[in-house]
């Protein structure tokens, strides 16, 4: 995806480059769920005809990660344009961002985990992000088996891949600058996360 056209659907479909590759990955955050009226991209359909690797995590640390990324990009943009550094964000700004983002993340879990009729089929792999971070090699091997069930895994290559692209350590949400707000925000998504755990079993949080 990132080394290709970074578009969905891929702009190279039907080309010689497309035909020369056995496995094609199309990435999407399903942004339609974030802006259901704006239609920034076609909605992703839940289907059994295409393999889906669904990465998900608890909505709170996921939202914190997005908030940090947005602020990082704003600072980089200011530096590039030689503008003053943006002022430190406020709790009010964080809460506004978080409530909006949590709605999207709840919709995502409802669509791809809770209401997905094929979630337990061979066409779907539900990847708990925190499990991947804590057990990267095991998870990578499981994903390869999912994508290419008839291929034998080269464990040496898998270990090399993990070493070359090490996963980042999980950041504790309690270290977040607005950690005092998290208990209130937790109430907004606790029910849907509890339903996910009921369906999938115990999930690593952070």
PDB file of C-alpha atoms in Angstrom:
ATOM      1  CA  UNK A   1       0.000   0.000   0.000  1.00  0.00           C
ATOM      2  CA  UNK A   2       2.544   2.614   1.132  1.00  0.00           C
ATOM      3  CA  UNK A   3       5.107   1.514  -1.480  1.00  0.00           C
ATOM      4  CA  UNK A   4       2.455   1.591  -4.194  1.00  0.00           C
ATOM      5  CA  UNK A   5      -0.066   4.380  -4.921  1.00  0.00           C
ATOM      6  CA  UNK A   6      -1.489   4.731  -1.374  1.00  0.00           C
ATOM      7  CA  UNK A   7      -4.986   4.696  -2.836  1.00  0.00           C
ATOM      8  CA  UNK A   8      -8.063   2.516  -2.490  1.00  0.00           C
ATOM      9  CA  UNK A   9      -8.929   0.982  -4.817  1.00  0.00           C
ATOM     10  CA  UNK A  10      -5.387   0.594  -6.122  1.00  0.00           C
ATOM     11  CA  UNK A  11      -4.752   2.704  -9.225  1.00  0.00           C
ATOM     12  CA  UNK A  12      -2.610  -0.042 -10.745  1.00  0.00           C
ATOM     13  CA  UNK A  13      -5.376  -2.632 -11.030  1.00  0.00           C
ATOM     14  CA  UNK A  14      -5.129  -4.286 -14.431  1.00  0.00           C
ATOM     15  CA  UNK A  15      -1.566  -3.129 -15.089  1.00  0.00           C
ATOM     16  CA  UNK A  16       1.494  -5.327 -15.637  1.00  0.00           C
ATOM     17  CA  UNK A  17       2.801  -4.412 -12.178  1.00  0.00           C
ATOM     18  CA  UNK A  18      -0.481  -5.567 -10.639  1.00  0.00           C
ATOM     19  CA  UNK A  19      -0.484  -8.865 -12.556  1.00  0.00           C
ATOM     20  CA  UNK A  20       3.104  -9.661 -11.523  1.00  0.00           C
ATOM     21  CA  UNK A  21       2.270  -9.814  -7.788  1.00  0.00           C
ATOM     22  CA  UNK A  22       0.498 -12.774  -6.167  1.00  0.00           C
ATOM     23  CA  UNK A  23      -0.942 -10.961  -3.150  1.00  0.00           C
ATOM     24  CA  UNK A  24      -2.372  -7.444  -3.171  1.00  0.00           C
ATOM     25  CA  UNK A  25      -3.043  -5.436  -0.022  1.00  0.00           C
ATOM     26  CA  UNK A  26      -5.600  -2.632   0.014  1.00  0.00           C
ATOM     27  CA  UNK A  27      -5.611  -0.501   3.158  1.00  0.00           C
ATOM     28  CA  UNK A  28      -8.485   1.544   4.516  1.00  0.00           C
ATOM     29  CA  UNK A  29      -9.430   3.133   7.825  1.00  0.00           C
ATOM     30  CA  UNK A  30     -13.045   3.024   6.620  1.00  0.00           C
ATOM     31  CA  UNK A  31     -13.187   6.811   6.861  1.00  0.00           C
ATOM     32  CA  UNK A  32     -16.813   6.706   5.771  1.00  0.00           C
ATOM     33  CA  UNK A  33     -17.617   5.742   9.355  1.00  0.00           C
ATOM     34  CA  UNK A  34     -15.901   8.910  10.555  1.00  0.00           C
ATOM     35  CA  UNK A  35     -17.757  11.201   8.145  1.00  0.00           C
ATOM     36  CA  UNK A  36     -20.895   9.247   7.139  1.00  0.00           C
ATOM     37  CA  UNK A  37     -22.373  12.269   5.377  1.00  0.00           C
ATOM     38  CA  UNK A  38     -19.246  13.597   3.672  1.00  0.00           C
ATOM     39  CA  UNK A  39     -18.385  10.418   1.756  1.00  0.00           C
ATOM     40  CA  UNK A  40     -14.597  11.029   1.629  1.00  0.00           C
ATOM     41  CA  UNK A  41     -14.134   7.495   0.289  1.00  0.00           C
ATOM     42  CA  UNK A  42     -16.477   4.657  -0.695  1.00  0.00           C
ATOM     43  CA  UNK A  43     -17.675   2.697   2.352  1.00  0.00           C
ATOM     44  CA  UNK A  44     -15.943  -0.637   2.877  1.00  0.00           C
ATOM     45  CA  UNK A  45     -18.353  -3.523   2.490  1.00  0.00           C
ATOM     46  CA  UNK A  46     -18.412  -6.481   4.845  1.00  0.00           C
ATOM     47  CA  UNK A  47     -18.132  -9.419   2.467  1.00  0.00           C
ATOM     48  CA  UNK A  48     -16.932 -13.008   2.368  1.00  0.00           C
ATOM     49  CA  UNK A  49     -15.577 -12.669  -1.177  1.00  0.00           C
ATOM     50  CA  UNK A  50     -12.326 -10.928  -0.188  1.00  0.00           C
ATOM     51  CA  UNK A  51      -9.986 -11.620   2.688  1.00  0.00           C
ATOM     52  CA  UNK A  52     -10.045  -8.945   5.380  1.00  0.00           C
ATOM     53  CA  UNK A  53      -7.426  -8.385   8.044  1.00  0.00           C
ATOM     54  CA  UNK A  54      -9.149  -6.194  10.630  1.00  0.00           C
ATOM     55  CA  UNK A  55      -6.792  -4.438  13.030  1.00  0.00           C
ATOM     56  CA  UNK A  56      -8.522  -3.027  16.068  1.00  0.00           C
ATOM     57  CA  UNK A  57      -7.712  -1.844  19.557  1.00  0.00           C
ATOM     58  CA  UNK A  58      -9.431  -0.328  22.572  1.00  0.00           C
ATOM     59  CA  UNK A  59     -10.935   3.045  21.540  1.00  0.00           C
ATOM     60  CA  UNK A  60      -9.249   5.077  24.306  1.00  0.00           C
ATOM     61  CA  UNK A  61      -5.540   4.429  23.539  1.00  0.00           C
ATOM     62  CA  UNK A  62      -6.363   4.510  19.832  1.00  0.00           C
ATOM     63  CA  UNK A  63      -7.889   7.981  20.182  1.00  0.00           C
ATOM     64  CA  UNK A  64      -4.950   9.212  22.247  1.00  0.00           C
ATOM     65  CA  UNK A  65      -2.580   7.973  19.542  1.00  0.00           C
ATOM     66  CA  UNK A  66      -4.506   9.864  16.861  1.00  0.00           C
ATOM     67  CA  UNK A  67      -4.532  13.028  18.967  1.00  0.00           C
ATOM     68  CA  UNK A  68      -0.776  12.905  19.420  1.00  0.00           C
ATOM     69  CA  UNK A  69      -0.322  12.300  15.687  1.00  0.00           C
ATOM     70  CA  UNK A  70      -2.506  15.292  14.755  1.00  0.00           C
ATOM     71  CA  UNK A  71      -0.557  17.585  17.050  1.00  0.00           C
ATOM     72  CA  UNK A  72       2.753  16.237  15.763  1.00  0.00           C
ATOM     73  CA  UNK A  73       1.713  16.961  12.183  1.00  0.00           C
ATOM     74  CA  UNK A  74       0.635  20.479  13.109  1.00  0.00           C
ATOM     75  CA  UNK A  75       4.044  21.157  14.655  1.00  0.00           C
ATOM     76  CA  UNK A  76       5.851  19.748  11.625  1.00  0.00           C
ATOM     77  CA  UNK A  77       3.732  21.847   9.278  1.00  0.00           C
ATOM     78  CA  UNK A  78       4.519  24.999  11.289  1.00  0.00           C
ATOM     79  CA  UNK A  79       8.245  24.208  11.178  1.00  0.00           C
ATOM     80  CA  UNK A  80       8.164  23.566   7.439  1.00  0.00           C
ATOM     81  CA  UNK A  81       6.334  26.830   6.754  1.00  0.00           C
ATOM     82  CA  UNK A  82       8.511  28.702   9.278  1.00  0.00           C
ATOM     83  CA  UNK A  83       5.464  29.616  11.315  1.00  0.00           C
ATOM     84  CA  UNK A  84       5.194  29.932  15.115  1.00  0.00           C
ATOM     85  CA  UNK A  85       4.774  26.607  16.896  1.00  0.00           C
ATOM     86  CA  UNK A  86       1.093  25.917  17.697  1.00  0.00           C
ATOM     87  CA  UNK A  87       0.167  26.572  21.336  1.00  0.00           C
ATOM     88  CA  UNK A  88      -0.147  23.653  23.706  1.00  0.00           C
ATOM     89  CA  UNK A  89      -3.500  21.915  23.380  1.00  0.00           C
ATOM     90  CA  UNK A  90      -6.112  22.326  26.074  1.00  0.00           C
ATOM     91  CA  UNK A  91      -8.293  19.825  27.871  1.00  0.00           C
ATOM     92  CA  UNK A  92     -11.327  21.327  26.150  1.00  0.00           C
ATOM     93  CA  UNK A  93      -9.764  20.714  22.718  1.00  0.00           C
ATOM     94  CA  UNK A  94      -8.869  17.162  23.692  1.00  0.00           C
ATOM     95  CA  UNK A  95     -12.362  16.354  24.923  1.00  0.00           C
ATOM     96  CA  UNK A  96     -13.962  17.717  21.762  1.00  0.00           C
ATOM     97  CA  UNK A  97     -11.593  15.653  19.619  1.00  0.00           C
ATOM     98  CA  UNK A  98     -11.985  12.526  21.750  1.00  0.00           C
ATOM     99  CA  UNK A  99     -15.790  12.479  21.784  1.00  0.00           C
ATOM    100  CA  UNK A 100     -15.894  12.841  18.007  1.00  0.00           C
ATOM    101  CA  UNK A 101     -13.229  10.157  17.472  1.00  0.00           C
ATOM    102  CA  UNK A 102     -14.812   7.695  19.892  1.00  0.00           C
ATOM    103  CA  UNK A 103     -18.033   7.739  17.867  1.00  0.00           C
ATOM    104  CA  UNK A 104     -16.039   6.633  14.821  1.00  0.00           C
ATOM    105  CA  UNK A 105     -14.195   3.911  16.721  1.00  0.00           C
ATOM    106  CA  UNK A 106     -17.401   2.563  18.205  1.00  0.00           C
ATOM    107  CA  UNK A 107     -18.945   2.411  14.727  1.00  0.00           C
ATOM    108  CA  UNK A 108     -15.828   0.590  13.505  1.00  0.00           C
ATOM    109  CA  UNK A 109     -16.035  -2.091  16.206  1.00  0.00           C
ATOM    110  CA  UNK A 110     -19.758  -2.514  15.679  1.00  0.00           C
ATOM    111  CA  UNK A 111     -19.389  -2.964  11.934  1.00  0.00           C
ATOM    112  CA  UNK A 112     -16.263  -5.113  11.684  1.00  0.00           C
ATOM    113  CA  UNK A 113     -16.465  -7.124  14.915  1.00  0.00           C
ATOM    114  CA  UNK A 114     -19.925  -7.180  16.447  1.00  0.00           C
ATOM    115  CA  UNK A 115     -22.163  -7.094  13.358  1.00  0.00           C
ATOM    116  CA  UNK A 116     -19.855  -8.947  10.953  1.00  0.00           C
ATOM    117  CA  UNK A 117     -21.530 -12.260   9.983  1.00  0.00           C
ATOM    118  CA  UNK A 118     -18.242 -13.726   8.696  1.00  0.00           C
ATOM    119  CA  UNK A 119     -15.929 -12.619  11.516  1.00  0.00           C
ATOM    120  CA  UNK A 120     -15.087 -16.240  12.369  1.00  0.00           C
ATOM    121  CA  UNK A 121     -14.624 -17.452   8.785  1.00  0.00           C
ATOM    122  CA  UNK A 122     -11.393 -18.188   6.922  1.00  0.00           C
ATOM    123  CA  UNK A 123     -11.849 -14.862   5.093  1.00  0.00           C
ATOM    124  CA  UNK A 124     -11.354 -12.749   8.218  1.00  0.00           C
ATOM    125  CA  UNK A 125      -8.536 -12.270  10.679  1.00  0.00           C
ATOM    126  CA  UNK A 126      -9.276  -9.973  13.612  1.00  0.00           C
ATOM    127  CA  UNK A 127      -5.987  -8.556  14.828  1.00  0.00           C
ATOM    128  CA  UNK A 128      -5.933  -7.107  18.322  1.00  0.00           C
ATOM    129  CA  UNK A 129      -3.261  -4.393  18.074  1.00  0.00           C
ATOM    130  CA  UNK A 130      -2.015  -4.848  21.627  1.00  0.00           C
ATOM    131  CA  UNK A 131      -1.557  -8.578  21.055  1.00  0.00           C
ATOM    132  CA  UNK A 132       0.502  -7.822  17.964  1.00  0.00           C
ATOM    133  CA  UNK A 133       2.720  -5.425  19.931  1.00  0.00           C
ATOM    134  CA  UNK A 134       3.279  -7.893  22.760  1.00  0.00           C
ATOM    135  CA  UNK A 135       3.694 -10.989  20.536  1.00  0.00           C
ATOM    136  CA  UNK A 136       4.867  -9.680  17.131  1.00  0.00           C
ATOM    137  CA  UNK A 137       6.500 -12.837  15.770  1.00  0.00           C
ATOM    138  CA  UNK A 138       3.618 -15.163  16.655  1.00  0.00           C
ATOM    139  CA  UNK A 139       1.081 -12.714  15.273  1.00  0.00           C
ATOM    140  CA  UNK A 140       3.031 -12.139  12.060  1.00  0.00           C
ATOM    141  CA  UNK A 141       3.163 -15.886  11.432  1.00  0.00           C
ATOM    142  CA  UNK A 142      -0.584 -16.164  12.012  1.00  0.00           C
ATOM    143  CA  UNK A 143      -1.228 -13.354   9.531  1.00  0.00           C
ATOM    144  CA  UNK A 144       0.969 -15.017   6.888  1.00  0.00           C
ATOM    145  CA  UNK A 145      -0.921 -18.296   7.365  1.00  0.00           C
ATOM    146  CA  UNK A 146      -4.171 -16.391   6.989  1.00  0.00           C
ATOM    147  CA  UNK A 147      -3.078 -14.646   3.774  1.00  0.00           C
ATOM    148  CA  UNK A 148      -1.247 -17.629   2.239  1.00  0.00           C
ATOM    149  CA  UNK A 149      -2.591 -20.817   3.845  1.00  0.00           C
ATOM    150  CA  UNK A 150      -0.782 -23.080   1.377  1.00  0.00           C
ATOM    151  CA  UNK A 151       2.637 -21.511   1.880  1.00  0.00           C
ATOM    152  CA  UNK A 152       5.180 -22.773   4.413  1.00  0.00           C
ATOM    153  CA  UNK A 153       6.426 -20.041   6.737  1.00  0.00           C
ATOM    154  CA  UNK A 154      10.152 -19.346   6.759  1.00  0.00           C
ATOM    155  CA  UNK A 155      10.684 -18.624  10.441  1.00  0.00           C
ATOM    156  CA  UNK A 156      14.128 -17.105   9.835  1.00  0.00           C
ATOM    157  CA  UNK A 157      12.658 -14.598   7.402  1.00  0.00           C
ATOM    158  CA  UNK A 158       9.809 -13.840   9.803  1.00  0.00           C
ATOM    159  CA  UNK A 159      12.251 -13.174  12.634  1.00  0.00           C
ATOM    160  CA  UNK A 160      14.322 -10.965  10.333  1.00  0.00           C
ATOM    161  CA  UNK A 161      11.232  -8.995   9.326  1.00  0.00           C
ATOM    162  CA  UNK A 162      10.354  -8.353  12.978  1.00  0.00           C
ATOM    163  CA  UNK A 163      13.935  -7.285  13.699  1.00  0.00           C
ATOM    164  CA  UNK A 164      14.041  -4.906  10.717  1.00  0.00           C
ATOM    165  CA  UNK A 165      10.683  -3.327  11.486  1.00  0.00           C
ATOM    166  CA  UNK A 166      10.331  -3.587  15.285  1.00  0.00           C
ATOM    167  CA  UNK A 167       6.941  -2.667  16.674  1.00  0.00           C
ATOM    168  CA  UNK A 168       6.708   0.288  19.026  1.00  0.00           C
ATOM    169  CA  UNK A 169       6.127  -0.344  22.698  1.00  0.00           C
ATOM    170  CA  UNK A 170       2.639   0.280  24.050  1.00  0.00           C
ATOM    171  CA  UNK A 171       2.310   3.683  25.705  1.00  0.00           C
ATOM    172  CA  UNK A 172       0.410   3.764  28.961  1.00  0.00           C
ATOM    173  CA  UNK A 173      -2.694   6.012  28.596  1.00  0.00           C
ATOM    174  CA  UNK A 174      -2.262   7.034  32.228  1.00  0.00           C
ATOM    175  CA  UNK A 175       0.865   8.922  31.147  1.00  0.00           C
ATOM    176  CA  UNK A 176      -1.233  11.035  28.784  1.00  0.00           C
ATOM    177  CA  UNK A 177      -1.383  14.730  29.674  1.00  0.00           C
ATOM    178  CA  UNK A 178      -5.167  14.618  30.046  1.00  0.00           C
ATOM    179  CA  UNK A 179      -5.329  11.254  31.797  1.00  0.00           C
ATOM    180  CA  UNK A 180      -7.772  12.631  34.362  1.00  0.00           C
ATOM    181  CA  UNK A 181     -10.472  12.695  31.647  1.00  0.00           C
ATOM    182  CA  UNK A 182     -10.140   9.032  30.641  1.00  0.00           C
ATOM    183  CA  UNK A 183     -12.518   7.561  33.212  1.00  0.00           C
ATOM    184  CA  UNK A 184     -15.375   9.709  31.856  1.00  0.00           C
ATOM    185  CA  UNK A 185     -14.502   8.866  28.244  1.00  0.00           C
ATOM    186  CA  UNK A 186     -14.297   5.174  29.129  1.00  0.00           C
ATOM    187  CA  UNK A 187     -18.022   5.248  29.886  1.00  0.00           C
ATOM    188  CA  UNK A 188     -18.733   6.135  26.247  1.00  0.00           C
ATOM    189  CA  UNK A 189     -17.145   2.961  24.877  1.00  0.00           C
ATOM    190  CA  UNK A 190     -17.189   0.457  27.746  1.00  0.00           C
ATOM    191  CA  UNK A 191     -20.341  -1.308  26.535  1.00  0.00           C
ATOM    192  CA  UNK A 192     -19.111  -1.925  22.997  1.00  0.00           C
ATOM    193  CA  UNK A 193     -15.703  -3.098  24.241  1.00  0.00           C
ATOM    194  CA  UNK A 194     -17.367  -5.458  26.709  1.00  0.00           C
ATOM    195  CA  UNK A 195     -19.374  -6.912  23.808  1.00  0.00           C
ATOM    196  CA  UNK A 196     -16.163  -7.398  21.819  1.00  0.00           C
ATOM    197  CA  UNK A 197     -14.577  -9.245  24.729  1.00  0.00           C
ATOM    198  CA  UNK A 198     -17.700 -11.370  25.121  1.00  0.00           C
ATOM    199  CA  UNK A 199     -17.446 -12.343  21.473  1.00  0.00           C
ATOM    200  CA  UNK A 200     -13.674 -12.721  21.102  1.00  0.00           C
ATOM    201  CA  UNK A 201     -12.548 -13.602  24.604  1.00  0.00           C
ATOM    202  CA  UNK A 202     -10.116 -11.645  26.775  1.00  0.00           C
ATOM    203  CA  UNK A 203      -8.437  -8.803  24.880  1.00  0.00           C
ATOM    204  CA  UNK A 204      -5.201  -7.105  25.862  1.00  0.00           C
ATOM    205  CA  UNK A 205      -5.809  -3.434  26.634  1.00  0.00           C
ATOM    206  CA  UNK A 206      -2.507  -1.625  27.290  1.00  0.00           C
TER     207      UNK A 206
END
